[in-house]
XYZ file of C-alpha atoms in Angstrom:
722
model
C 0.000 0.000 0.000
C 1.280 3.464 -0.895
C 1.622 6.144 1.791
C -0.732 9.071 1.623
C -0.217 12.800 1.647
C -1.605 14.208 4.885
C -1.986 17.833 5.953
C -1.275 18.272 9.650
C -1.683 21.526 11.581
C -0.739 22.056 15.230
C -0.387 18.324 15.706
C -3.906 17.479 14.468
C -4.356 15.324 11.375
C -6.926 16.921 9.102
C -7.309 14.688 6.072
C -5.551 12.004 4.043
C -5.230 13.261 0.504
C -3.114 11.783 -2.252
C -0.479 9.157 -2.978
C 2.894 10.377 -1.698
C 6.410 9.856 -2.960
C 8.446 7.874 -0.460
C 12.011 8.943 0.306
C 11.533 12.529 -0.853
C 14.874 14.349 -0.803
C 15.315 17.725 0.864
C 14.064 20.558 -1.301
C 16.305 23.356 -2.604
C 16.953 26.202 -0.193
C 15.650 28.921 -2.512
C 13.951 31.626 -0.442
C 10.790 33.237 -1.786
C 10.047 36.692 -0.471
C 6.869 38.752 -0.315
C 6.517 42.268 1.102
C 5.434 40.683 4.414
C 7.005 37.210 4.589
C 9.779 34.798 3.622
C 9.053 31.203 2.589
C 11.741 28.535 2.590
C 12.512 24.844 2.927
C 15.274 22.886 4.580
C 16.000 19.706 6.495
C 15.730 21.126 9.996
C 15.433 17.906 12.032
C 17.891 15.769 10.062
C 15.467 13.130 8.816
C 16.262 13.667 5.127
C 12.919 15.323 4.354
C 12.271 18.938 3.491
C 10.521 20.958 6.185
C 8.814 24.347 5.638
C 9.360 27.704 7.324
C 7.330 30.924 7.026
C 8.878 34.103 8.475
C 6.834 37.179 9.379
C 9.016 40.209 8.670
C 7.321 42.689 10.987
C 7.358 40.642 14.181
C 10.356 38.434 13.443
C 8.318 35.352 14.329
C 8.563 32.216 12.238
C 6.326 29.181 11.841
C 7.661 25.706 11.093
C 6.017 22.785 9.355
C 7.974 19.583 10.028
C 7.584 16.791 7.471
C 7.362 13.796 9.785
C 6.871 11.230 7.029
C 6.656 11.847 3.274
C 3.861 14.363 2.760
C 2.874 14.496 6.456
C 3.492 17.866 8.108
C 2.954 19.134 11.642
C 2.921 22.885 12.265
C 4.237 24.056 15.613
C 3.615 27.274 17.548
C 5.359 30.370 16.246
C 8.873 31.037 17.539
C 10.925 34.235 17.868
C 13.977 35.105 15.791
C 15.144 37.532 18.466
C 14.711 40.580 16.241
C 11.913 42.462 14.521
C 11.727 44.307 11.215
C 13.459 41.504 9.311
C 14.613 42.231 5.780
C 17.057 39.368 5.209
C 16.640 35.622 5.734
C 18.627 32.524 4.819
C 18.759 28.780 5.496
C 21.937 26.729 5.780
C 24.326 24.577 7.818
C 24.984 27.408 10.218
C 25.250 25.713 13.624
C 25.996 22.079 12.765
C 27.147 20.388 9.571
C 24.201 17.995 9.351
C 21.187 20.233 10.045
C 19.768 23.314 8.401
C 19.343 26.343 10.669
C 17.936 29.838 10.122
C 19.641 33.240 9.833
C 17.865 36.604 10.157
C 18.924 40.218 9.667
C 17.344 43.502 10.671
C 18.932 46.781 9.532
C 17.100 48.952 12.058
C 18.099 46.625 14.904
C 21.626 46.392 13.397
C 21.617 42.729 14.282
C 21.988 39.227 12.879
C 20.680 36.128 14.649
C 20.865 32.396 13.960
C 18.434 29.831 15.355
C 18.600 26.075 15.796
C 15.257 24.609 14.689
C 16.104 20.924 15.017
C 13.405 20.208 17.611
C 9.703 20.108 16.677
C 8.788 20.199 20.362
C 10.891 23.017 21.820
C 12.146 26.427 20.757
C 15.860 27.255 20.904
C 17.229 30.607 21.980
C 18.405 32.807 19.054
C 22.187 33.163 18.778
C 23.384 36.730 18.212
C 26.061 37.015 15.523
C 28.745 39.620 16.294
C 28.595 42.132 13.447
C 31.011 45.046 13.480
C 31.993 44.984 9.828
C 29.324 47.509 8.828
C 25.991 49.055 9.865
C 22.431 48.058 9.000
C 22.580 44.417 7.843
C 19.658 44.023 5.456
C 20.461 40.875 3.459
C 22.092 37.593 4.405
C 23.073 34.497 2.404
C 24.349 31.317 4.036
C 27.210 30.232 1.759
C 30.274 28.021 2.080
C 33.443 30.039 1.455
C 36.740 28.312 0.738
C 39.318 27.789 3.453
C 36.968 26.918 6.299
C 37.770 23.907 8.453
C 34.351 23.146 9.986
C 32.487 23.267 6.662
C 29.733 25.314 8.198
C 28.050 27.829 5.958
C 29.579 31.268 6.273
C 27.577 34.502 6.054
C 27.522 36.903 3.141
C 25.913 40.065 4.517
C 24.688 43.174 2.728
C 24.295 46.387 4.748
C 22.756 49.791 4.004
C 23.614 52.318 6.760
C 27.325 52.853 6.167
C 29.224 56.060 5.536
C 30.398 57.506 3.237
C 29.317 54.586 1.022
C 25.997 53.331 2.432
C 25.739 50.016 0.574
C 28.313 47.333 1.285
C 28.704 43.566 1.488
C 30.914 41.606 3.844
C 31.864 37.928 3.934
C 32.007 36.618 7.517
C 33.702 33.384 8.510
C 31.399 31.230 10.591
C 33.714 30.134 13.383
C 30.823 29.873 15.812
C 32.124 32.711 17.979
C 33.787 35.821 16.545
C 32.674 35.696 12.863
C 35.784 37.468 11.496
C 35.504 39.415 8.256
C 37.146 37.736 5.259
C 36.311 40.302 2.610
C 34.196 43.363 1.930
C 33.108 45.432 -1.059
C 31.151 48.586 -1.869
C 27.947 48.155 -3.878
C 26.240 50.665 -6.182
C 22.912 49.970 -4.458
C 21.343 47.928 -1.661
C 21.574 44.151 -2.026
C 18.200 42.404 -1.817
C 16.610 39.014 -2.534
C 19.641 37.023 -1.367
C 19.751 33.332 -2.267
C 22.130 30.416 -2.631
C 22.158 28.509 -5.942
C 23.990 25.609 -7.579
C 25.010 26.642 -11.094
C 26.937 23.552 -12.105
C 27.076 20.080 -10.616
C 30.283 19.537 -8.706
C 31.041 23.237 -8.309
C 30.510 25.344 -5.157
C 27.192 27.064 -4.700
C 27.002 30.768 -5.411
C 25.322 33.698 -3.674
C 22.726 35.469 -5.796
C 21.158 38.855 -5.150
C 19.579 41.871 -6.796
C 20.775 45.467 -6.464
C 18.674 48.545 -6.922
C 20.647 51.177 -8.828
C 17.999 53.866 -9.025
C 16.190 53.628 -12.325
C 16.968 49.940 -12.795
C 18.057 46.794 -10.981
C 20.979 44.497 -11.605
C 21.566 40.852 -10.740
C 24.776 39.296 -9.498
C 25.921 35.746 -8.685
C 29.204 35.443 -6.787
C 31.508 32.531 -6.031
C 33.501 32.234 -2.764
C 35.603 29.110 -3.302
C 38.846 31.008 -2.664
C 37.496 32.871 0.370
C 36.847 36.044 -1.620
C 33.769 37.052 -3.640
C 34.235 36.615 -7.394
C 31.442 37.731 -9.719
C 30.423 34.854 -12.005
C 27.181 36.170 -13.483
C 25.777 39.661 -13.918
C 22.653 41.070 -15.535
C 21.913 44.782 -15.759
C 19.008 46.988 -16.810
C 16.358 44.915 -15.101
C 13.170 46.814 -14.193
C 13.475 48.621 -10.856
C 11.847 46.536 -8.113
C 12.462 43.221 -9.846
C 12.289 39.753 -8.363
C 13.514 36.406 -9.679
C 13.221 32.634 -9.522
C 15.588 29.883 -10.642
C 14.998 26.550 -12.316
C 16.069 24.026 -14.893
C 13.212 24.141 -17.348
C 15.261 23.088 -20.410
C 16.628 19.954 -18.695
C 20.080 21.267 -19.602
C 23.224 20.857 -17.459
C 22.990 24.515 -16.420
C 19.996 26.351 -14.900
C 18.021 29.419 -15.935
C 16.957 32.538 -14.068
C 13.506 34.050 -14.548
C 13.279 37.790 -13.775
C 10.080 39.780 -13.446
C 8.734 42.980 -11.949
C 5.774 42.429 -9.603
C 2.855 44.247 -11.175
C 4.214 43.809 -14.691
C 3.163 41.156 -17.187
C 6.558 40.073 -18.573
C 8.877 37.227 -17.642
C 12.527 37.568 -18.675
C 14.448 34.300 -18.988
C 18.265 34.311 -18.917
C 19.919 30.870 -19.268
C 23.291 30.120 -17.711
C 25.740 29.189 -20.458
C 29.281 27.870 -20.586
C 30.975 28.851 -23.862
C 34.254 27.403 -25.082
C 36.195 29.684 -22.777
C 34.799 27.718 -19.809
C 33.615 30.886 -18.061
C 29.961 30.833 -17.071
C 27.755 33.643 -18.316
C 24.110 34.599 -18.696
C 22.815 34.014 -22.202
C 20.587 36.204 -24.303
C 17.292 37.134 -22.706
C 13.956 35.795 -23.869
C 10.797 37.732 -22.938
C 7.354 36.285 -22.450
C 4.176 38.309 -21.967
C 1.639 36.600 -19.693
C -1.029 39.187 -20.413
C -1.852 40.228 -16.833
C -0.025 41.560 -13.765
C 2.338 39.051 -12.178
C 2.600 39.089 -8.390
C 4.964 36.170 -7.742
C 6.739 33.415 -9.691
C 7.505 30.079 -8.018
C 9.337 27.082 -9.410
C 7.500 23.811 -8.841
C 9.826 20.813 -8.521
C 7.991 17.776 -9.822
C 9.300 14.286 -10.586
C 8.450 14.738 -14.276
C 10.110 18.157 -14.506
C 9.761 21.701 -13.298
C 6.761 23.945 -13.855
C 6.022 27.565 -13.070
C 3.383 28.688 -10.618
C 2.511 32.326 -11.288
C 0.365 34.279 -8.820
C -1.518 37.114 -10.504
C -2.967 40.474 -9.441
C -3.160 40.847 -5.687
C -3.254 37.082 -5.281
C -6.776 36.416 -6.541
C -5.618 33.492 -8.676
C -2.587 31.535 -9.823
C -1.689 29.686 -12.989
C 0.327 26.489 -13.330
C 2.413 26.702 -16.517
C 4.392 24.154 -18.432
C 7.623 25.831 -19.503
C 10.628 24.623 -21.457
C 12.627 27.845 -21.284
C 12.334 28.346 -25.033
C 8.699 28.782 -25.959
C 6.090 30.865 -24.145
C 4.765 29.297 -20.936
C 1.614 27.253 -21.528
C -1.172 27.604 -18.981
C -2.273 24.150 -17.852
C -4.399 25.010 -14.838
C -5.852 27.957 -12.941
C -5.994 27.883 -9.152
C -8.379 30.218 -7.346
C -8.473 30.688 -3.571
C -12.058 31.725 -2.798
C -12.252 34.806 -0.557
C -8.494 34.582 0.067
C -5.375 36.072 -1.506
C -2.598 33.658 -2.456
C 0.853 34.459 -1.056
C 3.151 31.598 -2.014
C 3.262 27.826 -2.572
C 5.583 24.851 -2.194
C 5.686 21.410 -3.751
C 5.349 18.556 -1.289
C 5.374 14.802 -1.902
C 2.174 13.967 -3.701
C 0.952 17.502 -4.154
C 1.146 21.198 -3.485
C 0.555 23.485 -0.503
C -0.553 27.034 -1.274
C -0.562 29.701 1.444
C -3.063 32.536 1.638
C -4.537 35.260 3.790
C -7.876 37.082 3.865
C -8.072 40.652 2.533
C -6.960 43.100 5.195
C -4.409 40.709 6.722
C -0.729 40.913 5.777
C 0.488 37.464 6.821
C -0.439 33.932 5.805
C -3.222 32.424 7.856
C -4.345 29.415 5.827
C -3.038 26.632 3.619
C -4.752 24.958 0.671
C -3.695 21.392 -0.099
C -3.780 20.032 -3.646
C -3.082 16.444 -4.621
C -1.437 15.476 -7.889
C -3.793 13.550 -10.159
C -2.807 10.848 -12.628
C -2.720 13.393 -15.464
C -0.413 15.746 -13.531
C -3.045 18.299 -12.537
C -3.440 19.667 -9.022
C -6.779 18.714 -7.488
C -8.020 20.610 -4.432
C -8.225 18.304 -1.435
C -8.381 20.278 1.817
C -7.673 23.536 3.558
C -6.723 24.458 7.105
C -5.501 27.248 9.331
C -1.842 27.894 10.008
C -0.687 28.299 13.579
C -1.262 31.753 15.004
C 1.273 34.573 15.195
C -0.140 35.500 18.595
C 2.472 35.988 21.293
C 3.717 33.020 23.277
C 7.145 34.134 24.535
C 8.339 30.554 24.887
C 12.082 31.111 24.764
C 12.471 33.012 28.048
C 10.226 30.760 30.133
C 13.030 28.356 31.245
C 15.051 31.372 32.410
C 12.050 32.812 34.248
C 11.551 29.426 35.902
C 15.204 29.279 36.958
C 14.946 32.768 38.456
C 11.822 31.800 40.405
C 13.419 28.615 41.768
C 16.547 30.559 42.767
C 14.394 33.071 44.694
C 12.179 30.464 46.354
C 12.015 30.979 50.133
C 8.653 29.477 51.179
C 8.061 25.789 50.431
C 5.721 24.698 53.254
C 2.086 25.720 53.654
C 2.663 26.374 57.356
C 5.081 29.176 56.434
C 2.671 31.023 54.153
C 1.955 34.556 55.412
C 0.371 37.740 54.092
C 3.037 39.711 52.241
C 3.394 42.903 50.246
C 5.694 43.385 47.269
C 7.077 46.478 45.619
C 7.459 45.848 41.897
C 11.234 46.255 41.310
C 12.201 49.543 39.696
C 8.958 51.234 40.783
C 7.102 52.426 43.874
C 4.024 50.336 43.112
C 2.963 47.925 45.877
C 0.539 45.002 45.877
C -0.475 42.562 48.640
C -0.974 38.789 48.598
C -3.096 36.754 51.033
C -2.451 33.046 51.784
C -5.290 30.677 50.884
C -5.019 27.328 52.730
C -5.406 23.975 51.033
C -8.765 22.333 51.482
C -11.899 20.799 50.041
C -15.215 22.398 49.140
C -18.413 21.821 47.225
C -18.295 23.795 43.979
C -21.390 25.145 42.262
C -24.840 25.887 43.651
C -27.660 23.581 44.738
C -30.891 23.620 42.768
C -32.582 25.311 45.717
C -30.392 28.435 45.563
C -32.220 31.621 44.540
C -31.343 32.940 41.055
C -29.365 29.777 40.299
C -28.565 28.996 36.657
C -28.093 25.600 35.052
C -24.361 26.098 34.392
C -23.742 26.219 38.172
C -24.426 22.516 38.603
C -24.289 19.821 39.418
C -22.498 20.563 42.669
C -19.317 18.518 43.037
C -16.460 18.058 45.463
C -13.135 19.749 44.691
C -9.778 19.576 46.413
C -7.591 22.690 46.193
C -3.830 23.053 46.769
C -2.509 26.076 48.725
C -1.845 29.408 47.032
C -1.685 33.118 47.642
C -4.287 35.409 46.035
C -4.178 39.133 45.399
C -5.842 40.992 48.263
C -7.378 43.317 45.677
C -7.939 43.373 41.957
C -4.961 44.458 39.849
C -5.028 48.254 39.586
C -4.042 50.630 36.836
C -0.990 51.537 38.936
C 0.222 47.974 38.426
C -1.074 47.192 34.951
C 0.105 50.374 33.248
C 3.700 49.457 34.094
C 3.139 46.554 31.712
C 1.072 48.523 29.188
C 3.647 51.290 28.789
C 7.130 49.723 29.018
C 8.929 52.940 28.078
C 7.521 54.669 31.153
C 8.375 51.715 33.362
C 11.948 51.611 32.050
C 12.429 55.309 32.809
C 11.485 54.668 36.458
C 14.463 52.365 36.842
C 16.799 55.343 36.742
C 15.555 56.509 40.164
C 14.167 53.347 41.799
C 15.983 50.199 42.869
C 15.556 47.503 40.265
C 16.869 44.060 39.356
C 18.837 43.846 36.111
C 18.243 40.132 35.559
C 14.515 40.509 36.139
C 14.336 43.606 33.968
C 15.973 41.779 31.079
C 13.506 38.903 31.260
C 10.522 41.210 31.745
C 11.533 43.354 28.765
C 11.532 40.216 26.599
C 7.866 39.510 27.394
C 5.603 40.824 24.666
C 3.792 43.932 25.882
C 0.378 45.202 24.769
C 0.038 47.329 21.692
C -0.863 50.940 22.390
C -4.610 51.289 22.932
C -6.549 53.353 20.416
C -8.775 54.864 23.119
C -8.233 55.976 26.729
C -8.810 52.673 28.510
C -10.223 53.928 31.829
C -13.000 55.664 29.872
C -12.856 58.578 32.294
C -13.646 56.507 35.379
C -10.280 57.082 37.081
C -6.913 55.328 37.383
C -5.112 56.020 40.682
C -6.170 53.132 42.925
C -8.861 51.947 40.508
C -8.964 48.461 38.977
C -7.469 47.997 35.520
C -10.145 47.063 32.996
C -10.947 46.029 29.440
C -7.918 43.802 28.852
C -8.361 40.407 27.197
C -7.612 37.213 29.069
C -4.445 37.068 26.963
C -3.452 40.504 28.260
C -4.018 39.383 31.853
C -1.979 36.216 31.273
C 0.949 38.133 29.801
C 0.872 40.575 32.722
C 1.314 37.577 35.009
C 4.328 36.443 32.976
C 5.793 39.959 33.063
C 5.257 40.276 36.836
C 6.821 36.841 37.389
C 9.878 37.958 35.436
C 10.173 41.206 37.396
C 9.707 39.747 40.877
C 11.116 36.220 40.635
C 7.837 34.812 41.996
C 5.404 32.748 39.923
C 2.066 34.458 39.233
C -0.882 33.476 37.068
C -4.641 33.824 36.858
C -6.683 31.642 39.228
C -8.564 28.675 37.909
C -12.311 28.878 38.177
C -12.215 26.385 41.067
C -9.527 28.360 42.922
C -11.502 31.566 42.492
C -14.730 30.115 43.900
C -12.880 28.367 46.754
C -11.180 31.615 47.784
C -14.378 33.606 47.374
C -16.435 31.273 49.539
C -13.717 31.223 52.217
C -15.217 28.168 53.875
C -18.862 29.224 53.518
C -21.653 27.417 51.665
C -24.325 30.119 51.195
C -25.162 32.191 48.117
C -22.726 34.831 49.356
C -19.888 34.475 51.858
C -21.924 36.699 54.217
C -25.120 34.623 53.940
C -28.138 34.393 51.646
C -29.577 37.901 52.043
C -28.660 40.016 48.955
C -29.697 43.201 50.781
C -26.341 43.091 52.609
C -24.329 43.023 49.392
C -23.713 46.776 49.467
C -21.503 46.338 52.523
C -19.102 44.146 50.530
C -19.431 45.115 46.899
C -19.823 47.839 44.304
C -22.629 46.667 42.069
C -25.495 48.024 39.999
C -27.369 49.581 42.931
C -24.511 51.555 44.536
C -21.704 51.975 41.994
C -22.848 55.295 40.461
C -22.510 53.583 37.055
C -18.723 53.140 37.214
C -16.044 51.178 38.998
C -14.643 52.378 42.332
C -11.276 52.299 44.068
C -10.270 48.850 45.271
C -10.391 47.782 48.902
C -13.056 50.229 50.121
C -15.708 47.674 51.053
C -15.606 44.899 53.672
C -13.418 41.872 52.845
C -14.470 38.228 52.845
C -13.508 35.968 55.805
C -10.055 35.292 54.302
C -9.226 38.981 53.831
C -9.967 39.347 50.107
C -11.589 42.588 48.919
C -14.011 43.120 46.026
C -14.544 39.428 45.325
C -18.075 40.537 44.502
C -18.678 43.462 42.177
C -16.405 46.326 41.076
C -14.991 44.403 38.097
C -15.775 40.883 36.958
C -12.540 38.880 37.070
C -10.779 36.723 34.476
C -9.976 33.130 35.393
C -7.957 30.616 33.381
C -10.768 28.308 32.311
C -12.552 27.915 29.037
C -16.188 28.586 29.862
C -18.177 25.399 29.374
C -21.729 25.208 30.791
C -21.357 21.412 31.003
C -17.875 21.215 32.550
C -19.266 20.612 36.038
C -20.964 17.442 34.795
C -17.546 16.026 33.842
C -16.139 16.935 37.256
C -19.101 15.450 39.126
C -18.811 12.152 37.269
C -15.168 11.870 38.362
C -15.967 12.094 42.072
C -13.501 14.209 44.046
C -11.344 16.247 41.609
C -8.090 17.979 42.526
C -7.235 21.419 41.148
C -9.476 21.174 38.050
C -8.735 23.422 35.085
C -10.653 23.428 31.830
C -7.791 24.612 29.615
C -8.820 27.005 26.869
C -8.569 25.683 23.312
C -10.809 28.273 21.613
C -10.778 32.085 21.484
C -14.231 32.248 23.103
C -15.717 31.955 25.620
C -13.400 32.244 28.644
C -14.777 32.274 32.160
C -15.143 35.390 34.317
C -16.337 35.436 37.915
C -17.607 37.722 40.656
C -19.942 40.227 38.999
C -19.168 43.886 38.345
C -20.263 47.456 39.041
C -22.757 47.064 36.205
C -24.373 43.839 37.498
C -27.342 43.153 39.725
C -26.883 41.162 42.934
C -27.602 37.636 41.549
C -24.595 37.887 39.187
C -22.343 38.530 42.204
C -23.112 35.240 43.959
C -20.181 32.942 44.752
C -21.315 30.336 42.195
C -22.409 32.692 39.400
C -20.622 32.083 36.094
C -20.459 33.639 32.652
C -18.300 33.506 29.534
C -16.625 36.129 27.365
C -17.986 37.039 23.955
C -16.771 38.567 20.679
C -19.188 41.429 21.312
C -16.812 42.602 24.032
C -14.651 44.126 21.295
C -17.391 44.920 18.786
C -16.341 48.555 18.304
C -12.647 47.777 17.881
C -11.877 49.286 14.437
C -8.733 47.215 13.901
C -8.528 44.273 11.483
C -7.744 41.807 12.840
C -9.201 42.924 16.155
C -6.817 43.462 19.037
C -5.634 40.480 21.069
C -5.024 42.880 23.987
C -8.219 44.878 24.572
C -11.945 44.348 25.061
C -12.937 47.960 24.503
C -16.641 47.161 24.940
C -16.131 45.354 28.265
C -15.487 48.254 30.621
C -16.279 46.063 33.609
C -13.771 43.192 33.229
C -10.495 43.022 35.187
C -8.527 40.386 37.107
C -6.605 39.443 40.216
C -3.551 37.215 40.468
C -2.611 34.063 42.359
C 0.733 32.544 43.343
C 0.645 28.738 43.904
C 2.837 27.440 46.716
C 4.167 24.720 44.414
C 6.104 26.129 41.462
C 5.212 24.255 38.256
C 7.805 23.166 35.639
C 8.540 25.509 32.692
C 6.281 23.662 30.256
C 3.325 24.084 32.619
C 4.125 27.774 33.120
C 3.911 28.192 29.369
C 0.454 26.617 29.321
C -0.772 29.015 32.013
C 0.631 32.122 30.335
C -0.508 31.266 26.805
C -3.925 29.863 27.662
C -6.677 31.525 25.690
C -4.554 33.406 23.151
C -7.134 35.159 21.038
C -7.504 35.379 17.298
C -10.613 37.068 15.947
């Protein structure tokens, strides 16, 4: 039986599609570039199969699709390159001689990083490449230069911020440490579209790139076999803003280059030739008019020969062309992505994967899988979503964990006391109250007034010890996270912790809000509001980094256990809602806005505003039937219904805008997309619920510190994507 092509996303098999080719060799390392992304292939895990990488230029995040068996891919969570604003990307044997790794450049950051991507299950820390040869590295090509002993790929780097000659290239020896400069040269324009190509079997690969020279572009291919760049091929007078692809369409010993200007209709083919002199050169150009604007040209590597995939317009459609390098390309098939814009595509065993995004989005969000039919056509088989670009900050979590373990002073429940902390580098103070371990009955009995069906059945729960915030997180605390520039300026006058600051700065902070987020209700001493659950989770990660103590949101069970404080009535003060005003700001006494924290009576365990003021985020996915699962299991310990969907997430406690029944200890509700209905951004913000001016949160600190992988699950639970 033949194996089958299978599309796999985030570890979940979607559909078996088409017969696959067993033993597929690693694909070429040609990098395709769009204004927003890079697409490339390489053998990242050393299994002899080509894996896929998509790099988002703006954020510096990359997404990997590992080919586990021929035609079977699994896409993992996005990972950081260590820099943003990426303009150069390459794939090569950069860290070891048997595995492909990634290289990134950012001119504005003046930095180059390399990343080991050998593991499908864990993210490696980016390695910073020392770069003092020039300023503003904008292009990088992994290339083997002569004279090296380790046979790692060296780095050919273009830069654009030099003086007096802004555009330069430098060849750096990859010694794994110092990266000494072997050679440098001045260029007439910025080098772009860097790639590595094999021109002739048995000869070293060459570095290829385009240069913008004002009114036109030029192309150059350079050899480095003697440790110095030697120009082998040049082509001038290309249209300004050109791009190119490479292939072997004529089935000749030497390849061809196809040049085009995105937005134009012409393809320009230049074959590589070797005349009697033995010196390689580009042959006479041949122009082909495709009759409509070309967006991108991709070489499809098929067992029967190479074809061209041409994406037209803004990505509304693509054409698969047979092409022999001599006659005009012949359209064999049109591919249309309904309601999506095509970005790029790659051949995979048994078919083709095309990547797309909806209008209004600048990065790929979806794949379309096509199987190869018996007559060589691509037949649509399935589609699926790519993993999100939402923040996960995985790389620093082991370091945060190590810092927390190093600072650990309380390990026994008997030693847990009330404590106050000053956030390092600031004057902001918060207080934490110990919550003892114990058992309780979660939910409400059918006899409870105003009870809803999602509050039952009642079930027994066992809870481990933790501390909980005495009050809800205030703007004084949360704005340190919202506005990192302001927080960093405070460090100049307040005692801080350099190690904690470095880790906290690496945590992704919220984007700037497009409206004033207190909505005129006040900030000094008032609860922070209108953040998403994701925003609350990332605050917990940031605070953990700053303080060296592990913080997260409470689970729904922890919240109700702490709220009840050993009581079993509708409220911790009894069943009479007329007394609620003594303990809570709610619809009848709030004056239609939230109030300063800690002004009402606390519950028996010393927690303020557990009812009213702002409804509070918890970790759980809201599921009206989750209690049924818990009840069927008997006594459950520390239950947590981990979020797997953007909505709904649970909130507890009622708010200033709620009537008394919604403030009961057992009352539940879930978040909704309507909470950010008026957000004008597309996609909508992952940080703010601008229409939920009554949602906030409080933090907990478990006595037992979880391992790094569990910390990650807490801090990335419920990442939103609208």
